[in-house]
C-alpha cells in the first residue's frame, strides 16, 4: 500500500511538472520580429546602442519577456567581427509597455599597463538557454559569454549567468593551460538554487570542456559538490 501511495505521489508530481512546463515557451526572434519589438524600445528607452546579435522571447506564468544580446562590432578582420564590449537587456512586455528587468555589461580586459590581453568578447549563444529547469512554471534564463585571450580559448575567460526568479547568480572563470592559471569563482547563491538548475549548469560546463571552450581546474565538479566558491588548481 505504501509503495502504491508513493507511486501515485510521484505520478502526480510528474503530471504537475509537465503541466507547468507546457505553460512556458521560448524562441529565437527573426530579424523582422527583432526590429518590430526593439525599435520601439530604442525610441522609448534609448538604451541599446550596439547592433543586436541575437534576440529571444520567452513566456511563463509571470509574463512575456524579450532579450537582446548586443555586441559592439568594432572591427572586422578576415570576415570576423572583433568586439570590445557587449550588452544584454531583458524587457518584460505588458499591455504595450516594455519594462527593463535586468542588464548585462562587459568588455575586453587590458593588463595592468593597459595592453590588450583579450582580443574579443562575445555571447556564446550555443550555451544560452531559456528553459523552466525545475518545473515551477518560471523560466530560468542562462546567458553565457566569453573572450579570446592572446591564445584563443586557452587563456580567455567566460561567465555563466543564471537568473532565478529575477535574481542573478554568476560563475566566473579564467582559462589557462598551466596549473595556477585556471580559476573558477562560484557565487555562493549558486548552491541555494534548486538541484535541477545546479545539475544543468554543471552539464553545460562539461559540454564547454568537451568542446574545448573551457579548461576548468582539476576536480572542479567534486569541489562544487562541496560548495566551494573559489576553485583553483
PDB file of N, CA and C in Angstrom, residues 34-121:
ATOM      1  N   UNK A  34      12.627  40.973 -34.309  1.00  0.00           N
ATOM      2  CA  UNK A  34      13.568  41.763 -33.505  1.00  0.00           C
ATOM      3  C   UNK A  34      13.355  43.248 -33.737  1.00  0.00           C
ATOM      4  N   UNK A  35      13.251  43.635 -35.008  1.00  0.00           N
ATOM      5  CA  UNK A  35      13.048  45.049 -35.339  1.00  0.00           C
ATOM      6  C   UNK A  35      11.705  45.553 -34.814  1.00  0.00           C
ATOM      7  N   UNK A  36      10.671  44.733 -34.949  1.00  0.00           N
ATOM      8  CA  UNK A  36       9.331  45.158 -34.535  1.00  0.00           C
ATOM      9  C   UNK A  36       9.289  45.499 -33.050  1.00  0.00           C
ATOM     10  N   UNK A  37       9.939  44.691 -32.221  1.00  0.00           N
ATOM     11  CA  UNK A  37       9.891  44.956 -30.776  1.00  0.00           C
ATOM     12  C   UNK A  37      10.930  45.976 -30.346  1.00  0.00           C
ATOM     13  N   UNK A  38      12.172  45.762 -30.732  1.00  0.00           N
ATOM     14  CA  UNK A  38      13.246  46.554 -30.148  1.00  0.00           C
ATOM     15  C   UNK A  38      13.373  47.954 -30.735  1.00  0.00           C
ATOM     16  N   UNK A  39      12.867  48.179 -31.952  1.00  0.00           N
ATOM     17  CA  UNK A  39      12.879  49.541 -32.481  1.00  0.00           C
ATOM     18  C   UNK A  39      12.051  50.454 -31.587  1.00  0.00           C
ATOM     19  N   UNK A  40      10.894  49.969 -31.132  1.00  0.00           N
ATOM     20  CA  UNK A  40      10.050  50.750 -30.221  1.00  0.00           C
ATOM     21  C   UNK A  40      10.763  50.981 -28.895  1.00  0.00           C
ATOM     22  N   UNK A  41      11.469  49.955 -28.425  1.00  0.00           N
ATOM     23  CA  UNK A  41      12.199  50.081 -27.161  1.00  0.00           C
ATOM     24  C   UNK A  41      13.330  51.092 -27.305  1.00  0.00           C
ATOM     25  N   UNK A  42      14.023  51.052 -28.446  1.00  0.00           N
ATOM     26  CA  UNK A  42      15.108  52.018 -28.683  1.00  0.00           C
ATOM     27  C   UNK A  42      14.596  53.441 -28.516  1.00  0.00           C
ATOM     28  N   UNK A  43      13.448  53.714 -29.150  1.00  0.00           N
ATOM     29  CA  UNK A  43      12.923  55.072 -29.145  1.00  0.00           C
ATOM     30  C   UNK A  43      12.492  55.506 -27.751  1.00  0.00           C
ATOM     31  N   UNK A  44      11.905  54.571 -26.998  1.00  0.00           N
ATOM     32  CA  UNK A  44      11.383  54.918 -25.685  1.00  0.00           C
ATOM     33  C   UNK A  44      12.457  54.923 -24.606  1.00  0.00           C
ATOM     34  N   UNK A  45      13.389  53.968 -24.701  1.00  0.00           N
ATOM     35  CA  UNK A  45      14.361  53.784 -23.629  1.00  0.00           C
ATOM     36  C   UNK A  45      15.739  54.360 -23.951  1.00  0.00           C
ATOM     37  N   UNK A  46      16.066  54.420 -25.262  1.00  0.00           N
ATOM     38  CA  UNK A  46      17.385  54.900 -25.688  1.00  0.00           C
ATOM     39  C   UNK A  46      18.503  54.160 -24.960  1.00  0.00           C
ATOM     40  N   UNK A  47      18.395  52.836 -24.909  1.00  0.00           N
ATOM     41  CA  UNK A  47      19.334  52.023 -24.136  1.00  0.00           C
ATOM     42  C   UNK A  47      20.327  51.257 -24.996  1.00  0.00           C
ATOM     43  N   UNK A  48      19.854  50.699 -26.098  1.00  0.00           N
ATOM     44  CA  UNK A  48      20.678  49.768 -26.862  1.00  0.00           C
ATOM     45  C   UNK A  48      21.368  50.506 -27.998  1.00  0.00           C
ATOM     46  N   UNK A  49      22.685  50.662 -27.886  1.00  0.00           N
ATOM     47  CA  UNK A  49      23.415  51.390 -28.927  1.00  0.00           C
ATOM     48  C   UNK A  49      24.402  50.503 -29.683  1.00  0.00           C
ATOM     49  N   UNK A  50      24.365  49.180 -29.446  1.00  0.00           N
ATOM     50  CA  UNK A  50      25.171  48.230 -30.205  1.00  0.00           C
ATOM     51  C   UNK A  50      24.242  47.444 -31.136  1.00  0.00           C
ATOM     52  N   UNK A  51      24.785  46.897 -32.226  1.00  0.00           N
ATOM     53  CA  UNK A  51      23.985  46.014 -33.071  1.00  0.00           C
ATOM     54  C   UNK A  51      23.525  44.789 -32.282  1.00  0.00           C
ATOM     55  N   UNK A  52      22.279  44.380 -32.494  1.00  0.00           N
ATOM     56  CA  UNK A  52      21.751  43.194 -31.820  1.00  0.00           C
ATOM     57  C   UNK A  52      22.222  41.948 -32.563  1.00  0.00           C
ATOM     58  N   UNK A  53      22.978  41.129 -31.865  1.00  0.00           N
ATOM     59  CA  UNK A  53      23.495  39.898 -32.461  1.00  0.00           C
ATOM     60  C   UNK A  53      22.434  38.802 -32.470  1.00  0.00           C
ATOM     61  N   UNK A  54      21.694  38.670 -31.387  1.00  0.00           N
ATOM     62  CA  UNK A  54      20.652  37.650 -31.272  1.00  0.00           C
ATOM     63  C   UNK A  54      19.584  38.156 -30.310  1.00  0.00           C
ATOM     64  N   UNK A  55      18.335  37.814 -30.586  1.00  0.00           N
ATOM     65  CA  UNK A  55      17.239  38.229 -29.713  1.00  0.00           C
ATOM     66  C   UNK A  55      16.297  37.049 -29.485  1.00  0.00           C
ATOM     67  N   UNK A  56      15.673  37.045 -28.330  1.00  0.00           N
ATOM     68  CA  UNK A  56      14.795  35.950 -27.929  1.00  0.00           C
ATOM     69  C   UNK A  56      13.531  36.518 -27.287  1.00  0.00           C
ATOM     70  N   UNK A  57      12.506  35.705 -27.261  1.00  0.00           N
ATOM     71  CA  UNK A  57      11.344  35.983 -26.434  1.00  0.00           C
ATOM     72  C   UNK A  57      10.998  34.717 -25.671  1.00  0.00           C
ATOM     73  N   UNK A  58      10.485  34.890 -24.473  1.00  0.00           N
ATOM     74  CA  UNK A  58      10.015  33.738 -23.703  1.00  0.00           C
ATOM     75  C   UNK A  58       8.832  34.149 -22.844  1.00  0.00           C
ATOM     76  N   UNK A  59       7.966  33.170 -22.585  1.00  0.00           N
ATOM     77  CA  UNK A  59       6.779  33.409 -21.772  1.00  0.00           C
ATOM     78  C   UNK A  59       6.662  32.335 -20.717  1.00  0.00           C
ATOM     79  N   UNK A  60       6.266  32.743 -19.521  1.00  0.00           N
ATOM     80  CA  UNK A  60       5.963  31.801 -18.446  1.00  0.00           C
ATOM     81  C   UNK A  60       4.810  32.370 -17.638  1.00  0.00           C
ATOM     82  N   UNK A  61       4.537  31.798 -16.488  1.00  0.00           N
ATOM     83  CA  UNK A  61       3.358  32.230 -15.740  1.00  0.00           C
ATOM     84  C   UNK A  61       3.490  33.653 -15.192  1.00  0.00           C
ATOM     85  N   UNK A  62       4.696  34.221 -15.257  1.00  0.00           N
ATOM     86  CA  UNK A  62       4.889  35.588 -14.765  1.00  0.00           C
ATOM     87  C   UNK A  62       4.740  36.635 -15.861  1.00  0.00           C
ATOM     88  N   UNK A  63       4.680  36.200 -17.138  1.00  0.00           N
ATOM     89  CA  UNK A  63       4.521  37.167 -18.214  1.00  0.00           C
ATOM     90  C   UNK A  63       5.343  36.832 -19.441  1.00  0.00           C
ATOM     91  N   UNK A  64       5.496  37.823 -20.321  1.00  0.00           N
ATOM     92  CA  UNK A  64       6.245  37.671 -21.574  1.00  0.00           C
ATOM     93  C   UNK A  64       7.449  38.602 -21.559  1.00  0.00           C
ATOM     94  N   UNK A  65       8.588  38.070 -21.995  1.00  0.00           N
ATOM     95  CA  UNK A  65       9.850  38.791 -21.912  1.00  0.00           C
ATOM     96  C   UNK A  65      10.566  38.767 -23.259  1.00  0.00           C
ATOM     97  N   UNK A  66      11.394  39.785 -23.465  1.00  0.00           N
ATOM     98  CA  UNK A  66      12.222  39.881 -24.657  1.00  0.00           C
ATOM     99  C   UNK A  66      13.662  40.141 -24.226  1.00  0.00           C
ATOM    100  N   UNK A  67      14.590  39.432 -24.847  1.00  0.00           N
ATOM    101  CA  UNK A  67      16.002  39.552 -24.508  1.00  0.00           C
ATOM    102  C   UNK A  67      16.789  39.906 -25.762  1.00  0.00           C
ATOM    103  N   UNK A  68      17.638  40.915 -25.655  1.00  0.00           N
ATOM    104  CA  UNK A  68      18.525  41.308 -26.756  1.00  0.00           C
ATOM    105  C   UNK A  68      19.965  41.129 -26.330  1.00  0.00           C
ATOM    106  N   UNK A  69      20.733  40.420 -27.139  1.00  0.00           N
ATOM    107  CA  UNK A  69      22.175  40.293 -26.933  1.00  0.00           C
ATOM    108  C   UNK A  69      22.855  41.169 -27.977  1.00  0.00           C
ATOM    109  N   UNK A  70      23.555  42.201 -27.527  1.00  0.00           N
ATOM    110  CA  UNK A  70      24.167  43.138 -28.466  1.00  0.00           C
ATOM    111  C   UNK A  70      25.671  43.186 -28.278  1.00  0.00           C
ATOM    112  N   UNK A  71      26.377  43.356 -29.398  1.00  0.00           N
ATOM    113  CA  UNK A  71      27.842  43.381 -29.401  1.00  0.00           C
ATOM    114  C   UNK A  71      28.326  44.599 -30.178  1.00  0.00           C
ATOM    115  N   UNK A  72      29.443  45.143 -29.762  1.00  0.00           N
ATOM    116  CA  UNK A  72      29.884  46.436 -30.302  1.00  0.00           C
ATOM    117  C   UNK A  72      30.305  46.388 -31.769  1.00  0.00           C
ATOM    118  N   UNK A  73      30.748  45.216 -32.247  1.00  0.00           N
ATOM    119  CA  UNK A  73      31.138  45.065 -33.661  1.00  0.00           C
ATOM    120  C   UNK A  73      32.094  46.175 -34.087  1.00  0.00           C
ATOM    121  N   UNK A  74      33.215  46.300 -33.369  1.00  0.00           N
ATOM    122  CA  UNK A  74      34.110  47.434 -33.586  1.00  0.00           C
ATOM    123  C   UNK A  74      34.954  47.319 -34.849  1.00  0.00           C
ATOM    124  N   UNK A  75      35.352  46.111 -35.183  1.00  0.00           N
ATOM    125  CA  UNK A  75      36.263  45.974 -36.319  1.00  0.00           C
ATOM    126  C   UNK A  75      36.042  44.619 -36.960  1.00  0.00           C
ATOM    127  N   UNK A  76      36.133  44.577 -38.260  1.00  0.00           N
ATOM    128  CA  UNK A  76      36.007  43.317 -38.979  1.00  0.00           C
ATOM    129  C   UNK A  76      37.337  43.012 -39.658  1.00  0.00           C
ATOM    130  N   UNK A  77      37.882  41.862 -39.323  1.00  0.00           N
ATOM    131  CA  UNK A  77      39.162  41.444 -39.888  1.00  0.00           C
ATOM    132  C   UNK A  77      39.035  40.003 -40.355  1.00  0.00           C
ATOM    133  N   UNK A  78      39.369  39.768 -41.593  1.00  0.00           N
ATOM    134  CA  UNK A  78      39.275  38.431 -42.190  1.00  0.00           C
ATOM    135  C   UNK A  78      37.873  37.859 -41.990  1.00  0.00           C
ATOM    136  N   UNK A  79      36.865  38.718 -42.212  1.00  0.00           N
ATOM    137  CA  UNK A  79      35.456  38.351 -42.119  1.00  0.00           C
ATOM    138  C   UNK A  79      35.005  38.023 -40.701  1.00  0.00           C
ATOM    139  N   UNK A  80      35.820  38.278 -39.692  1.00  0.00           N
ATOM    140  CA  UNK A  80      35.451  38.049 -38.303  1.00  0.00           C
ATOM    141  C   UNK A  80      35.208  39.377 -37.609  1.00  0.00           C
ATOM    142  N   UNK A  81      34.173  39.400 -36.790  1.00  0.00           N
ATOM    143  CA  UNK A  81      33.866  40.612 -36.036  1.00  0.00           C
ATOM    144  C   UNK A  81      34.635  40.622 -34.725  1.00  0.00           C
ATOM    145  N   UNK A  82      35.285  41.722 -34.432  1.00  0.00           N
ATOM    146  CA  UNK A  82      36.015  41.899 -33.186  1.00  0.00           C
ATOM    147  C   UNK A  82      35.191  42.829 -32.295  1.00  0.00           C
ATOM    148  N   UNK A  83      34.849  42.362 -31.111  1.00  0.00           N
ATOM    149  CA  UNK A  83      34.040  43.160 -30.195  1.00  0.00           C
ATOM    150  C   UNK A  83      34.866  43.610 -28.997  1.00  0.00           C
ATOM    151  N   UNK A  84      34.766  44.889 -28.683  1.00  0.00           N
ATOM    152  CA  UNK A  84      35.383  45.410 -27.467  1.00  0.00           C
ATOM    153  C   UNK A  84      34.441  45.348 -26.272  1.00  0.00           C
ATOM    154  N   UNK A  85      33.131  45.393 -26.548  1.00  0.00           N
ATOM    155  CA  UNK A  85      32.144  45.434 -25.470  1.00  0.00           C
ATOM    156  C   UNK A  85      30.900  44.648 -25.866  1.00  0.00           C
ATOM    157  N   UNK A  86      30.154  44.232 -24.848  1.00  0.00           N
ATOM    158  CA  UNK A  86      28.861  43.576 -25.073  1.00  0.00           C
ATOM    159  C   UNK A  86      27.844  44.125 -24.081  1.00  0.00           C
ATOM    160  N   UNK A  87      26.576  44.065 -24.478  1.00  0.00           N
ATOM    161  CA  UNK A  87      25.483  44.425 -23.593  1.00  0.00           C
ATOM    162  C   UNK A  87      24.310  43.495 -23.863  1.00  0.00           C
ATOM    163  N   UNK A  88      23.564  43.175 -22.815  1.00  0.00           N
ATOM    164  CA  UNK A  88      22.339  42.389 -22.962  1.00  0.00           C
ATOM    165  C   UNK A  88      21.248  43.051 -22.138  1.00  0.00           C
ATOM    166  N   UNK A  89      20.009  42.935 -22.621  1.00  0.00           N
ATOM    167  CA  UNK A  89      18.878  43.543 -21.948  1.00  0.00           C
ATOM    168  C   UNK A  89      17.726  42.549 -21.894  1.00  0.00           C
ATOM    169  N   UNK A  90      17.012  42.574 -20.781  1.00  0.00           N
ATOM    170  CA  UNK A  90      15.794  41.793 -20.641  1.00  0.00           C
ATOM    171  C   UNK A  90      14.648  42.761 -20.352  1.00  0.00           C
ATOM    172  N   UNK A  91      13.624  42.713 -21.195  1.00  0.00           N
ATOM    173  CA  UNK A  91      12.450  43.566 -21.016  1.00  0.00           C
ATOM    174  C   UNK A  91      11.215  42.699 -20.797  1.00  0.00           C
ATOM    175  N   UNK A  92      10.382  43.111 -19.883  1.00  0.00           N
ATOM    176  CA  UNK A  92       9.073  42.475 -19.718  1.00  0.00           C
ATOM    177  C   UNK A  92       8.044  43.308 -20.465  1.00  0.00           C
ATOM    178  N   UNK A  93       7.269  42.654 -21.323  1.00  0.00           N
ATOM    179  CA  UNK A  93       6.248  43.347 -22.109  1.00  0.00           C
ATOM    180  C   UNK A  93       4.885  43.144 -21.460  1.00  0.00           C
ATOM    181  N   UNK A  94       4.202  44.233 -21.164  1.00  0.00           N
ATOM    182  CA  UNK A  94       2.892  44.148 -20.527  1.00  0.00           C
ATOM    183  C   UNK A  94       2.013  45.293 -21.018  1.00  0.00           C
ATOM    184  N   UNK A  95       0.961  44.953 -21.768  1.00  0.00           N
ATOM    185  CA  UNK A  95      -0.002  45.929 -22.265  1.00  0.00           C
ATOM    186  C   UNK A  95       0.673  47.061 -23.041  1.00  0.00           C
ATOM    187  N   UNK A  96       1.613  46.682 -23.907  1.00  0.00           N
ATOM    188  CA  UNK A  96       2.276  47.655 -24.761  1.00  0.00           C
ATOM    189  C   UNK A  96       3.392  48.428 -24.101  1.00  0.00           C
ATOM    190  N   UNK A  97       3.697  48.112 -22.855  1.00  0.00           N
ATOM    191  CA  UNK A  97       4.774  48.797 -22.142  1.00  0.00           C
ATOM    192  C   UNK A  97       5.923  47.819 -21.911  1.00  0.00           C
ATOM    193  N   UNK A  98       7.145  48.253 -22.223  1.00  0.00           N
ATOM    194  CA  UNK A  98       8.335  47.420 -22.022  1.00  0.00           C
ATOM    195  C   UNK A  98       9.107  47.943 -20.813  1.00  0.00           C
ATOM    196  N   UNK A  99       9.277  47.085 -19.822  1.00  0.00           N
ATOM    197  CA  UNK A  99       9.978  47.456 -18.594  1.00  0.00           C
ATOM    198  C   UNK A  99      11.274  46.657 -18.488  1.00  0.00           C
ATOM    199  N   UNK A 100      12.384  47.348 -18.318  1.00  0.00           N
ATOM    200  CA  UNK A 100      13.664  46.649 -18.215  1.00  0.00           C
ATOM    201  C   UNK A 100      13.745  45.910 -16.889  1.00  0.00           C
ATOM    202  N   UNK A 101      14.091  44.604 -16.959  1.00  0.00           N
ATOM    203  CA  UNK A 101      14.203  43.789 -15.754  1.00  0.00           C
ATOM    204  C   UNK A 101      15.652  43.579 -15.338  1.00  0.00           C
ATOM    205  N   UNK A 102      16.546  43.389 -16.314  1.00  0.00           N
ATOM    206  CA  UNK A 102      17.968  43.311 -15.993  1.00  0.00           C
ATOM    207  C   UNK A 102      18.805  43.661 -17.212  1.00  0.00           C
ATOM    208  N   UNK A 103      20.076  43.904 -16.938  1.00  0.00           N
ATOM    209  CA  UNK A 103      21.017  44.345 -17.974  1.00  0.00           C
ATOM    210  C   UNK A 103      22.389  43.734 -17.691  1.00  0.00           C
ATOM    211  N   UNK A 104      23.125  43.409 -18.753  1.00  0.00           N
ATOM    212  CA  UNK A 104      24.483  42.880 -18.650  1.00  0.00           C
ATOM    213  C   UNK A 104      25.416  43.818 -19.411  1.00  0.00           C
ATOM    214  N   UNK A 105      26.539  44.150 -18.811  1.00  0.00           N
ATOM    215  CA  UNK A 105      27.571  44.948 -19.478  1.00  0.00           C
ATOM    216  C   UNK A 105      28.932  44.327 -19.200  1.00  0.00           C
ATOM    217  N   UNK A 106      29.744  44.176 -20.226  1.00  0.00           N
ATOM    218  CA  UNK A 106      31.114  43.702 -20.012  1.00  0.00           C
ATOM    219  C   UNK A 106      31.976  44.148 -21.192  1.00  0.00           C
ATOM    220  N   UNK A 107      33.293  43.976 -21.048  1.00  0.00           N
ATOM    221  CA  UNK A 107      34.218  44.464 -22.065  1.00  0.00           C
ATOM    222  C   UNK A 107      35.526  43.685 -21.966  1.00  0.00           C
ATOM    223  N   UNK A 108      36.336  43.823 -23.017  1.00  0.00           N
ATOM    224  CA  UNK A 108      37.655  43.194 -23.020  1.00  0.00           C
ATOM    225  C   UNK A 108      38.500  43.766 -21.886  1.00  0.00           C
ATOM    226  N   UNK A 109      39.308  42.906 -21.291  1.00  0.00           N
ATOM    227  CA  UNK A 109      40.151  43.359 -20.180  1.00  0.00           C
ATOM    228  C   UNK A 109      41.575  43.648 -20.650  1.00  0.00           C
ATOM    229  N   UNK A 110      42.134  44.781 -20.262  1.00  0.00           N
ATOM    230  CA  UNK A 110      43.553  45.062 -20.512  1.00  0.00           C
ATOM    231  C   UNK A 110      44.387  44.575 -19.330  1.00  0.00           C
ATOM    232  N   UNK A 111      45.696  44.536 -19.493  1.00  0.00           N
ATOM    233  CA  UNK A 111      46.550  44.203 -18.359  1.00  0.00           C
ATOM    234  C   UNK A 111      46.808  45.469 -17.530  1.00  0.00           C
ATOM    235  N   UNK A 112      47.653  45.350 -16.517  1.00  0.00           N
ATOM    236  CA  UNK A 112      47.892  46.474 -15.601  1.00  0.00           C
ATOM    237  C   UNK A 112      48.471  47.693 -16.318  1.00  0.00           C
ATOM    238  N   UNK A 113      49.155  47.457 -17.450  1.00  0.00           N
ATOM    239  CA  UNK A 113      49.758  48.560 -18.189  1.00  0.00           C
ATOM    240  C   UNK A 113      48.873  49.066 -19.319  1.00  0.00           C
ATOM    241  N   UNK A 114      47.697  48.479 -19.437  1.00  0.00           N
ATOM    242  CA  UNK A 114      46.767  48.925 -20.466  1.00  0.00           C
ATOM    243  C   UNK A 114      46.895  48.188 -21.788  1.00  0.00           C
ATOM    244  N   UNK A 115      47.812  47.230 -21.859  1.00  0.00           N
ATOM    245  CA  UNK A 115      47.977  46.466 -23.095  1.00  0.00           C
ATOM    246  C   UNK A 115      46.830  45.462 -23.239  1.00  0.00           C
ATOM    247  N   UNK A 116      46.504  45.112 -24.477  1.00  0.00           N
ATOM    248  CA  UNK A 116      45.404  44.197 -24.737  1.00  0.00           C
ATOM    249  C   UNK A 116      45.794  42.765 -24.387  1.00  0.00           C
ATOM    250  N   UNK A 117      45.003  42.128 -23.527  1.00  0.00           N
ATOM    251  CA  UNK A 117      45.221  40.711 -23.214  1.00  0.00           C
ATOM    252  C   UNK A 117      44.066  39.865 -23.725  1.00  0.00           C
ATOM    253  N   UNK A 118      42.992  40.513 -24.170  1.00  0.00           N
ATOM    254  CA  UNK A 118      41.864  39.810 -24.761  1.00  0.00           C
ATOM    255  C   UNK A 118      41.575  40.441 -26.117  1.00  0.00           C
ATOM    256  N   UNK A 119      41.390  39.603 -27.123  1.00  0.00           N
ATOM    257  CA  UNK A 119      41.219  40.120 -28.474  1.00  0.00           C
ATOM    258  C   UNK A 119      39.761  40.388 -28.829  1.00  0.00           C
ATOM    259  N   UNK A 120      38.828  39.685 -28.190  1.00  0.00           N
ATOM    260  CA  UNK A 120      37.418  39.908 -28.489  1.00  0.00           C
ATOM    261  C   UNK A 120      36.559  39.309 -27.378  1.00  0.00           C
ATOM    262  N   UNK A 121      35.335  39.815 -27.276  1.00  0.00           N
ATOM    263  CA  UNK A 121      34.360  39.311 -26.313  1.00  0.00           C
ATOM    264  C   UNK A 121      33.040  39.144 -27.045  1.00  0.00           C
TER     265      UNK A 121
END
